CSV table of C-alpha atoms in Angstrom, one decimal:
chain,number,residue,atom,x,y,z
A,297,MET,CA,24.0,117.6,168.9
A,298,GLN,CA,27.6,118.3,168.2
A,299,PRO,CA,28.5,121.6,166.4
A,300,LYS,CA,29.4,121.2,162.7
A,301,ASP,CA,33.1,121.8,162.9
A,302,ILE,CA,36.4,120.1,162.3
A,303,SER,CA,38.4,118.6,165.0
A,304,ARG,CA,41.9,119.6,166.2
A,305,ARG,CA,43.3,116.6,164.3
A,306,GLY,CA,41.4,117.8,161.2
A,307,PHE,CA,42.8,121.3,161.7
A,308,VAL,CA,46.3,120.0,161.4
A,309,GLN,CA,45.5,118.2,158.1
A,310,THR,CA,43.6,121.3,156.8
A,311,ALA,CA,46.4,123.7,157.8
A,312,THR,CA,49.0,121.6,156.0
A,313,ALA,CA,46.8,121.6,152.9
A,314,ILE,CA,46.3,125.3,153.0
A,315,THR,CA,50.0,126.0,153.4
A,316,ALA,CA,50.8,123.7,150.5
A,317,ALA,CA,48.2,125.4,148.4
A,318,SER,CA,49.6,128.8,149.1
A,319,LEU,CA,53.1,127.6,148.2
A,320,LEU,CA,51.8,126.3,144.9
A,321,GLY,CA,50.5,129.7,143.8
A,322,GLY,CA,47.6,130.9,145.8
A,323,ARG,CA,46.3,134.4,145.7
A,324,THR,CA,49.0,136.9,144.7
A,325,THR,CA,49.4,140.5,146.1
A,326,GLN,CA,51.7,143.4,145.4
A,327,ALA,CA,55.2,142.4,146.1
A,328,GLY,CA,56.8,144.5,148.9
A,329,GLU,CA,59.4,144.6,151.6
A,330,ALA,CA,59.8,141.7,154.1
A,331,GLY,CA,56.3,141.2,155.4
A,332,SER,CA,54.3,142.0,152.3
A,333,GLN,CA,50.7,143.3,152.3
A,334,PRO,CA,47.9,142.0,154.6
A,335,LEU,CA,44.9,140.4,152.8
A,336,GLU,CA,41.9,142.7,152.3
A,337,ALA,CA,39.4,139.9,152.6
A,338,ALA,CA,39.2,136.2,153.7
A,339,ALA,CA,37.0,135.1,150.8
A,340,ASP,CA,39.7,133.1,149.2
A,341,VAL,CA,41.6,131.9,152.3
A,342,ILE,CA,40.1,129.0,154.2
A,343,CYS,CA,40.3,129.3,158.0
A,344,PRO,CA,42.3,126.3,159.3
A,345,HIS,CA,41.0,126.5,162.8
A,346,PRO,CA,37.7,125.1,164.2
A,347,PHE,CA,35.8,127.9,165.9
A,348,LEU,CA,34.4,125.5,168.6
A,349,THR,CA,36.7,122.8,169.8
A,350,PRO,CA,35.1,119.4,170.2
A,351,ALA,CA,35.3,118.3,173.9
A,352,ALA,CA,37.7,115.4,173.1
A,353,ASP,CA,40.1,117.7,171.3
A,354,PHE,CA,40.9,120.4,173.9
A,355,PHE,CA,44.5,120.2,175.2
A,356,THR,CA,44.1,118.5,178.6
A,357,VAL,CA,45.7,119.9,181.7
A,358,ALA,CA,45.0,117.7,184.8
A,359,ARG,CA,46.5,117.0,188.2
A,360,GLY,CA,46.3,114.0,190.5
A,361,ASN,CA,47.5,110.4,190.5
A,362,PRO,CA,45.5,108.8,189.0
A,363,LYS,CA,44.0,111.8,187.2
A,364,PRO,CA,40.3,112.1,188.2
A,365,HIS,CA,39.0,112.0,184.6
A,366,THR,CA,40.6,108.5,184.1
A,367,LEU,CA,38.4,106.9,186.8
A,368,THR,CA,35.8,104.5,185.6
A,369,GLY,CA,32.8,102.5,186.8
A,370,GLN,CA,32.2,102.5,190.6
A,371,ALA,CA,35.3,104.6,191.2
A,372,LEU,CA,33.8,107.4,189.1
A,373,ALA,CA,30.5,107.1,191.0
A,374,ASP,CA,32.3,107.0,194.4
A,375,ALA,CA,34.1,110.2,193.4
A,376,ARG,CA,30.7,111.9,192.7
A,377,MET,CA,31.7,112.5,189.1
A,378,THR,CA,28.7,111.0,187.3
A,379,PRO,CA,25.5,112.9,186.6
A,380,ASP,CA,23.6,110.7,189.1
A,381,THR,CA,26.1,111.0,191.9
A,382,TRP,CA,27.4,114.6,191.6
A,383,ARG,CA,26.7,116.7,194.6
A,384,LEU,CA,27.8,120.3,195.5
A,385,GLU,CA,28.5,121.1,199.1
A,386,ILE,CA,28.4,124.7,200.2
A,387,THR,CA,29.6,125.5,203.8
A,388,ALA,CA,30.8,128.4,205.9
A,389,ASP,CA,34.5,128.4,206.7
A,390,PRO,CA,35.0,128.5,210.5
A,391,TYR,CA,38.4,130.1,210.2
A,392,VAL,CA,39.4,133.0,212.4
A,393,GLU,CA,42.7,134.6,212.9
A,394,PRO,CA,42.6,137.8,215.0
A,395,PRO,CA,43.2,140.6,214.5
A,396,HIS,CA,42.8,140.3,210.7
A,397,VAL,CA,40.0,137.7,210.6
A,398,ARG,CA,38.0,138.4,213.7
A,399,LEU,CA,34.7,136.7,212.9
A,400,ALA,CA,33.9,133.4,211.2
A,401,ALA,CA,31.8,133.3,208.1
A,402,GLU,CA,28.1,132.5,208.6
A,403,ILE,CA,25.4,131.2,206.3
A,404,ASP,CA,21.8,130.3,207.2
A,405,ARG,CA,21.5,127.2,205.2
A,406,PRO,CA,24.6,125.1,204.5
A,407,LEU,CA,24.2,122.5,201.7
A,408,THR,CA,25.8,119.2,202.7
A,409,PRO,CA,25.5,115.5,201.8
A,410,SER,CA,25.2,114.6,205.5
A,411,GLU,CA,22.0,116.8,205.7
A,412,GLY,CA,20.8,115.4,202.5
A,413,ASN,CA,20.4,118.8,200.9
A,414,ALA,CA,23.6,119.1,198.8
A,415,LEU,CA,22.9,120.5,195.4
A,416,ASP,CA,22.5,117.8,192.7
A,417,LEU,CA,22.6,118.0,188.9
A,418,PRO,CA,18.8,118.0,188.3
A,419,ALA,CA,18.3,120.8,190.8
A,420,LEU,CA,21.2,122.8,189.2
A,421,MET,CA,19.7,122.3,185.7
A,422,GLU,CA,16.2,123.3,187.0
A,423,LEU,CA,17.8,126.5,188.3
A,424,GLY,CA,19.2,126.9,184.8
A,425,ARG,CA,15.7,127.0,183.3
A,426,SER,CA,15.1,130.5,184.9
A,427,HIS,CA,18.7,131.7,185.4
A,428,GLY,CA,20.8,129.9,182.8
A,429,VAL,CA,23.6,131.6,180.9
A,430,ALA,CA,25.6,130.6,177.8
A,431,PHE,CA,28.8,132.1,176.3
A,432,ILE,CA,31.7,131.2,174.2
A,433,LYS,CA,35.1,131.2,176.0
A,434,ALA,CA,38.6,130.4,175.1
A,435,MET,CA,40.5,128.2,177.7
A,436,GLN,CA,44.1,129.0,178.3
A,437,CYS,CA,46.5,127.8,180.9
A,438,LEU,CA,48.6,130.4,182.7
A,439,ASN,CA,51.9,128.5,181.9
A,440,ILE,CA,51.2,127.0,178.5
A,441,PRO,CA,52.2,128.9,175.3
A,442,THR,CA,49.2,127.9,173.2
A,443,PRO,CA,45.5,128.0,173.7
A,444,LEU,CA,43.7,124.9,175.0
A,445,GLY,CA,40.6,125.3,173.0
A,446,GLN,CA,37.3,127.2,172.8
A,447,GLY,CA,33.8,126.1,173.7
A,448,LEU,CA,30.2,127.1,174.1
A,449,TRP,CA,29.6,126.7,177.8
A,450,GLU,CA,26.2,126.7,179.5
A,451,GLY,CA,25.3,126.8,183.2
A,452,VAL,CA,24.0,128.9,186.1
A,453,PRO,CA,25.7,132.0,187.6
A,454,LEU,CA,27.4,131.3,190.9
A,455,ARG,CA,25.4,134.2,192.5
A,456,GLU,CA,22.2,132.3,191.9
A,457,VAL,CA,23.6,129.1,193.5
A,458,LEU,CA,24.8,131.0,196.6
A,459,ARG,CA,21.4,132.5,197.1
A,460,LEU,CA,20.2,129.0,197.9
A,461,CYS,CA,22.1,129.3,201.2
A,462,GLY,CA,19.9,132.1,202.5
A,463,ARG,CA,21.3,135.0,204.6
A,464,THR,CA,25.1,135.2,204.8
A,465,ASN,CA,27.4,137.2,207.1
A,466,ASN,CA,31.1,137.9,207.4
A,467,ILE,CA,31.9,136.7,203.8
A,468,ARG,CA,34.9,138.2,202.0
A,469,ARG,CA,36.0,135.4,199.7
A,470,ILE,CA,34.8,132.3,198.1
A,471,TYR,CA,37.0,129.2,198.1
A,472,PHE,CA,36.2,126.2,195.9
A,473,GLN,CA,37.7,122.8,195.3
A,474,GLY,CA,37.2,119.9,192.8
A,475,PHE,CA,37.7,116.2,193.4
A,476,HIS,CA,41.3,115.1,193.6
A,477,ASN,CA,41.4,111.5,194.9
A,478,ASN,CA,40.6,112.4,198.6
A,479,ASP,CA,44.4,112.9,199.0
A,480,PRO,CA,45.1,116.2,200.8
A,481,GLY,CA,48.4,116.5,199.0
A,482,GLN,CA,46.6,116.5,195.6
A,483,VAL,CA,43.8,118.9,196.4
A,484,PHE,CA,43.5,121.6,193.7
A,485,GLN,CA,41.6,124.8,194.7
A,486,SER,CA,41.0,128.4,193.7
A,487,SER,CA,39.2,131.4,195.0
A,488,LEU,CA,37.4,134.7,194.1
A,489,SER,CA,36.3,137.7,196.1
A,490,TYR,CA,32.7,137.6,197.1
A,491,THR,CA,31.9,140.7,195.1
A,492,GLN,CA,33.3,139.2,191.9
A,493,ALA,CA,30.6,136.5,192.1
A,494,MET,CA,27.7,138.6,193.4
A,495,GLU,CA,28.2,142.0,191.7
A,496,THR,CA,28.7,141.4,188.0
A,497,PRO,CA,29.0,144.8,186.2
A,498,PRO,CA,26.5,145.4,183.4
A,499,GLY,CA,27.7,143.9,180.2
A,500,GLU,CA,30.3,141.7,182.0
A,501,LEU,CA,30.1,137.9,182.0
A,502,PRO,CA,29.3,136.3,185.3
A,503,VAL,CA,31.2,133.5,187.1
A,504,PHE,CA,29.0,130.4,186.7
A,505,LEU,CA,28.7,126.7,187.2
A,506,ALA,CA,28.9,125.0,183.8
A,507,TYR,CA,27.1,121.7,183.0
A,508,ARG,CA,27.1,121.7,179.2
A,509,LEU,CA,29.8,122.2,176.5
A,510,ASN,CA,28.9,122.6,172.9
A,511,GLY,CA,25.4,121.5,173.6
A,512,GLU,CA,26.4,118.3,175.3
A,513,PRO,CA,27.0,117.2,178.9
A,514,ILE,CA,30.5,118.1,180.0
A,515,PRO,CA,32.6,114.8,180.0
A,516,PRO,CA,34.9,114.0,182.9
A,517,VAL,CA,38.0,114.8,180.8
A,518,ARG,CA,36.7,118.4,180.5
A,519,GLY,CA,35.9,118.7,184.2
A,520,GLY,CA,32.3,117.4,184.2
A,521,PRO,CA,29.7,116.8,185.2
A,522,VAL,CA,30.0,120.4,186.7
A,523,ARG,CA,32.9,122.8,186.7
A,524,MET,CA,33.5,126.4,187.6
A,525,LEU,CA,33.8,128.9,184.8
A,526,VAL,CA,35.5,132.2,185.4
A,527,PRO,CA,35.3,134.1,182.1
A,528,TRP,CA,38.1,136.6,182.5
A,529,ALA,CA,40.6,134.1,184.1
A,530,HIS,CA,43.1,131.5,183.1
A,531,GLY,CA,42.1,127.9,183.3
A,532,PHE,CA,43.3,127.3,186.9
A,533,LYS,CA,40.4,129.4,188.2
A,534,SER,CA,37.8,127.3,186.3
A,535,ILE,CA,38.1,124.4,188.7
A,536,LYS,CA,37.1,121.0,187.2
A,537,TRP,CA,35.0,118.4,189.0
A,538,LEU,CA,33.6,121.0,191.3
A,539,GLN,CA,32.4,119.6,194.6
A,540,HIS,CA,32.9,122.0,197.5
A,541,ILE,CA,32.4,125.8,198.0
A,542,PHE,CA,33.6,127.4,201.2
A,543,LEU,CA,32.3,130.9,202.1
A,544,THR,CA,35.0,132.5,204.2
A,545,ASN,CA,35.9,135.7,206.0
A,546,ASP,CA,39.6,135.1,205.1
A,547,TYR,CA,40.6,137.9,202.7
A,548,ARG,CA,43.5,136.0,201.1
A,549,ALA,CA,43.6,134.0,197.9
A,550,ASN,CA,44.1,130.2,198.5
A,551,ASP,CA,44.8,129.2,195.0
A,552,THR,CA,47.0,126.2,194.5
A,553,TYR,CA,48.8,128.0,191.7
A,554,ALA,CA,49.8,130.8,194.0
A,555,LEU,CA,52.2,128.4,195.8
A,556,GLN,CA,54.2,128.0,192.6
A,557,ASN,CA,55.1,131.7,192.1
A,558,ASN,CA,52.1,132.3,189.9
A,559,ASP,CA,49.9,135.4,190.1
A,560,PRO,CA,46.5,134.0,191.3
A,561,ASP,CA,44.5,137.0,190.2
A,562,SER,CA,46.1,137.7,186.9
A,563,PRO,CA,43.4,137.8,184.2
A,564,LEU,CA,43.4,136.2,180.7
A,565,LYS,CA,45.8,138.0,178.4
A,566,THR,CA,45.2,139.5,174.9
A,567,ALA,CA,47.6,137.4,172.8
A,568,ALA,CA,48.3,136.3,169.3
A,569,TYR,CA,49.6,132.8,168.4
A,570,LEU,CA,51.4,131.9,165.2
A,571,ASP,CA,50.8,128.6,163.4
A,572,GLU,CA,53.7,126.6,162.1
A,573,VAL,CA,55.4,128.0,159.0
A,574,PRO,CA,57.1,125.7,156.3
A,575,ARG,CA,60.8,125.5,156.9
A,576,SER,CA,61.5,126.0,153.2
A,577,ILE,CA,59.7,128.2,150.8
A,578,GLU,CA,60.2,128.4,147.0
A,579,ALA,CA,61.2,131.9,145.8
A,580,GLY,CA,58.4,133.6,144.0
A,581,ARG,CA,55.7,131.7,145.7
A,582,PRO,CA,53.4,133.3,148.4
A,583,VAL,CA,52.9,131.7,151.8
A,584,THR,CA,49.9,132.3,154.0
A,585,LEU,CA,50.5,133.0,157.7
A,586,THR,CA,47.7,132.0,160.0
A,587,GLY,CA,47.2,131.9,163.7
A,588,LEU,CA,44.8,132.5,166.6
A,589,VAL,CA,44.2,135.5,168.9
A,590,ILE,CA,42.5,135.7,172.3
A,591,SER,CA,40.7,138.8,173.4
A,592,GLY,CA,41.7,139.0,177.0
A,593,TYR,CA,40.8,141.2,180.0
A,594,SER,CA,42.2,144.4,178.4
A,595,GLY,CA,40.3,144.0,175.1
A,596,PHE,CA,41.5,143.7,171.5
A,597,GLU,CA,42.7,146.2,168.9
A,598,ARG,CA,44.6,144.3,166.2
A,599,VAL,CA,47.0,141.6,165.3
A,600,GLU,CA,50.4,142.5,163.7
A,601,TYR,CA,53.3,140.5,162.2
A,602,TRP,CA,56.9,141.2,161.4
A,603,VAL,CA,59.3,139.3,159.1
A,604,ARG,CA,62.9,139.8,160.0
A,605,PRO,CA,65.8,138.9,157.6
A,606,LEU,CA,68.5,136.9,159.2
A,607,THR,CA,72.2,136.7,158.7
A,608,GLU,CA,74.8,134.4,160.3
A,609,ASP,CA,75.4,137.1,162.9
A,610,SER,CA,71.8,137.9,163.7
A,611,PRO,CA,71.4,137.5,167.5
A,612,PRO,CA,68.3,136.2,169.2
A,613,LEU,CA,65.9,138.9,170.2
A,614,ALA,CA,64.2,139.2,173.6
A,615,ASP,CA,60.6,140.3,173.6
A,616,ASP,CA,61.7,143.8,174.8
A,617,ALA,CA,64.6,144.2,172.4
A,618,PRO,CA,64.9,147.7,170.8
A,619,GLU,CA,65.0,146.1,167.3
A,620,LEU,CA,61.7,144.4,167.9
A,621,LEU,CA,60.0,147.5,169.5
A,622,ARG,CA,60.9,149.7,166.5
A,623,ALA,CA,60.3,147.0,163.8
A,624,PRO,CA,58.0,147.7,160.9
A,625,TRP,CA,55.0,145.6,162.2
A,626,LYS,CA,52.2,145.1,159.7
A,627,PRO,CA,48.5,144.5,160.3
A,628,ALA,CA,47.1,141.1,159.7
A,629,GLU,CA,43.4,140.4,159.0
A,630,LEU,CA,40.9,138.5,161.2
A,631,PHE,CA,38.8,135.8,159.6
A,632,PRO,CA,35.1,136.8,159.9
A,633,PRO,CA,32.7,135.2,162.3
A,634,PRO,CA,31.5,131.7,161.3
A,635,ASP,CA,28.1,130.8,160.0
A,636,TRP,CA,26.4,130.7,163.3
A,637,ASP,CA,23.3,128.8,162.2
A,638,SER,CA,25.3,125.8,161.0
A,639,LEU,CA,27.9,126.0,163.9
A,640,LEU,CA,25.7,126.3,167.0
A,641,PRO,CA,24.1,123.2,168.5
A,642,GLU,CA,20.5,122.6,167.8
A,643,GLY,CA,18.2,124.6,170.1
A,644,ILE,CA,20.9,127.3,170.9
A,645,SER,CA,20.0,130.8,169.7
A,646,ARG,CA,22.9,133.2,169.4
A,647,ARG,CA,20.5,135.9,170.7
A,648,ARG,CA,20.7,134.3,174.2
A,649,ILE,CA,24.5,133.8,174.2
A,650,LEU,CA,26.3,136.5,176.2
A,651,GLY,CA,28.4,138.6,174.0
A,652,PHE,CA,25.9,138.7,171.2
A,653,SER,CA,23.1,141.3,170.5
A,654,ASP,CA,19.8,140.0,171.8
A,655,THR,CA,18.1,141.8,168.9
A,656,THR,CA,20.3,141.2,165.9
A,657,GLY,CA,22.2,138.0,167.0
A,658,GLU,CA,25.5,139.5,165.9
A,659,PRO,CA,28.7,139.5,168.1
A,660,LEU,CA,29.1,142.7,170.2
A,661,SER,CA,32.8,142.5,169.5
A,662,TRP,CA,35.2,140.5,167.3
A,663,PRO,CA,36.9,138.5,168.7
A,664,LEU,CA,34.3,137.8,171.3
A,665,ARG,CA,35.2,139.1,174.8
A,666,TYR,CA,37.4,136.3,176.4
A,667,GLY,CA,37.0,134.4,173.1
A,668,MET,CA,39.3,133.5,170.3
A,669,ALA,CA,39.4,134.1,166.5
A,670,ALA,CA,41.7,133.2,163.7
A,671,TRP,CA,43.8,135.6,161.7
A,672,HIS,CA,45.8,135.5,158.4
A,673,ALA,CA,48.2,137.4,156.2
A,674,VAL,CA,50.1,136.6,153.0
A,675,LEU,CA,53.9,136.9,152.5
A,676,GLU,CA,55.2,137.4,149.0
A,677,GLY,CA,58.1,138.8,147.2
A,678,LEU,CA,60.8,137.8,149.7
A,679,PRO,CA,64.3,137.5,148.3
A,680,ARG,CA,66.2,134.2,148.8
A,681,GLY,CA,67.6,134.0,152.3
A,682,ARG,CA,66.7,133.1,155.9
A,683,TYR,CA,63.9,134.8,157.8
A,684,GLU,CA,62.2,134.9,161.2
A,685,VAL,CA,58.5,135.8,161.6
A,686,ARG,CA,56.6,136.9,164.7
A,687,ALA,CA,53.0,137.9,165.5
A,688,ARG,CA,51.7,139.9,168.3
A,689,ALA,CA,48.4,141.3,169.6
A,690,VAL,CA,47.7,144.9,170.6
A,691,ASP,CA,45.1,145.3,173.3
A,692,ALA,CA,42.5,148.1,173.6
A,693,ASN,CA,44.8,150.1,175.8
A,694,GLY,CA,47.5,150.2,173.2
A,695,PHE,CA,49.8,147.7,174.9
A,696,ALA,CA,51.6,145.4,172.4
A,697,GLN,CA,52.1,141.7,173.5
A,698,PRO,CA,53.7,140.7,175.8
A,699,GLU,CA,53.1,143.8,177.8
A,700,PRO,CA,51.8,144.7,180.3
A,701,ARG,CA,53.2,142.3,182.9
A,702,PRO,CA,55.9,142.0,185.6
A,703,GLN,CA,56.7,138.4,184.6
A,704,GLN,CA,55.5,135.6,182.4
A,705,LYS,CA,54.2,133.8,185.5
A,706,SER,CA,51.2,136.2,185.4
A,707,GLY,CA,50.2,134.6,182.1
A,708,ARG,CA,52.6,133.3,179.5
A,709,ASN,CA,52.2,135.2,176.3
A,710,ALA,CA,55.7,135.6,175.0
A,711,LEU,CA,56.1,136.1,171.2
A,712,GLN,CA,56.6,133.0,169.2
A,713,PRO,CA,59.3,133.4,166.4
A,714,LYS,CA,59.2,130.9,163.6
A,715,SER,CA,62.1,130.5,161.2
A,716,PHE,CA,62.1,129.7,157.5
A,717,GLU,CA,64.2,129.9,154.4
A,718,VAL,CA,63.3,131.2,150.9
A,719,VAL,CA,65.2,129.0,148.3
């Protein structure tokens, strides 16, 4: 059963309608300096964003030629990308490189197609009956400036799958790959430390193998039938079309993204994203700002916005410009959680979703950890002229977006200025 929510295409139509309504005389507030007052409640502002993104409406990032999710028929079956043909191979990496990697990894029970014991989907789902997990996670690419979508993912912790291999020795890292056309030049891979998979801190979300999205089987375009899910990470860690796990004594990351000057261990960033703003606004009419915010590895404190008057001589501002750092940022408001009973797929209790109280069924934080929520604010009382508006998130350590980072290649979350004119 699909969640009761609007699609991304529906969001665009809804957002346009909301902006138009606000320009035609929506809720008014006390007029003030550039930026106005934040709303005190969301009761009269409709959230323009779906909370759960339908599988077909995620922004798709895929590699390969042809891209694996475009395979059909026998080619899809030959790639082990159908529910009936999917198999997961788990082997020990024989790699040694003295003096740093002196001993090869060892496991008692490799799982391989040649031995007929590779893990299939029915066996993984049976494991999910006793060890299954579910949580809501926002997906974001390390190098794309807007979120890809948010889903309710279900599956089995990686640690429970690795236990099927019995006793292990000399394991420092876990390498994993998805299907990429059997062309070595197109292989896409990522990795984690062994402890990240096996020693999940209390209250933290585990790495897991996902086989359901929003209550339905994961389609190939979203990386199904089974993909890796790394809660705290950008999308490149959550390998699609998962097929092979190597347990290795090599201590180094092997991530494909590391070869392109990316930081392979940089976690998901706390970041706010600003929706489009009308290019022209009638003087005396309010306009509603909306956007999304992701609660990343460093947690979430608030969303802020700043409206900057422009002149013909106004220079562009870098994200660390002194004018921006000392600007009069104003707090925005988060939309409240959705109606969970009408949103969640049939048979899914929020009390069993990680990040929710197992007694009250309420979120333990808002936004959810590694999840996404929408925010809003109203601009009013701006004199005629040209303006620029920005939004930023402040994390639980007090760092304002885009800090802290040495470079955007550790997770792109630069501020997104939008220009408009009051006429």
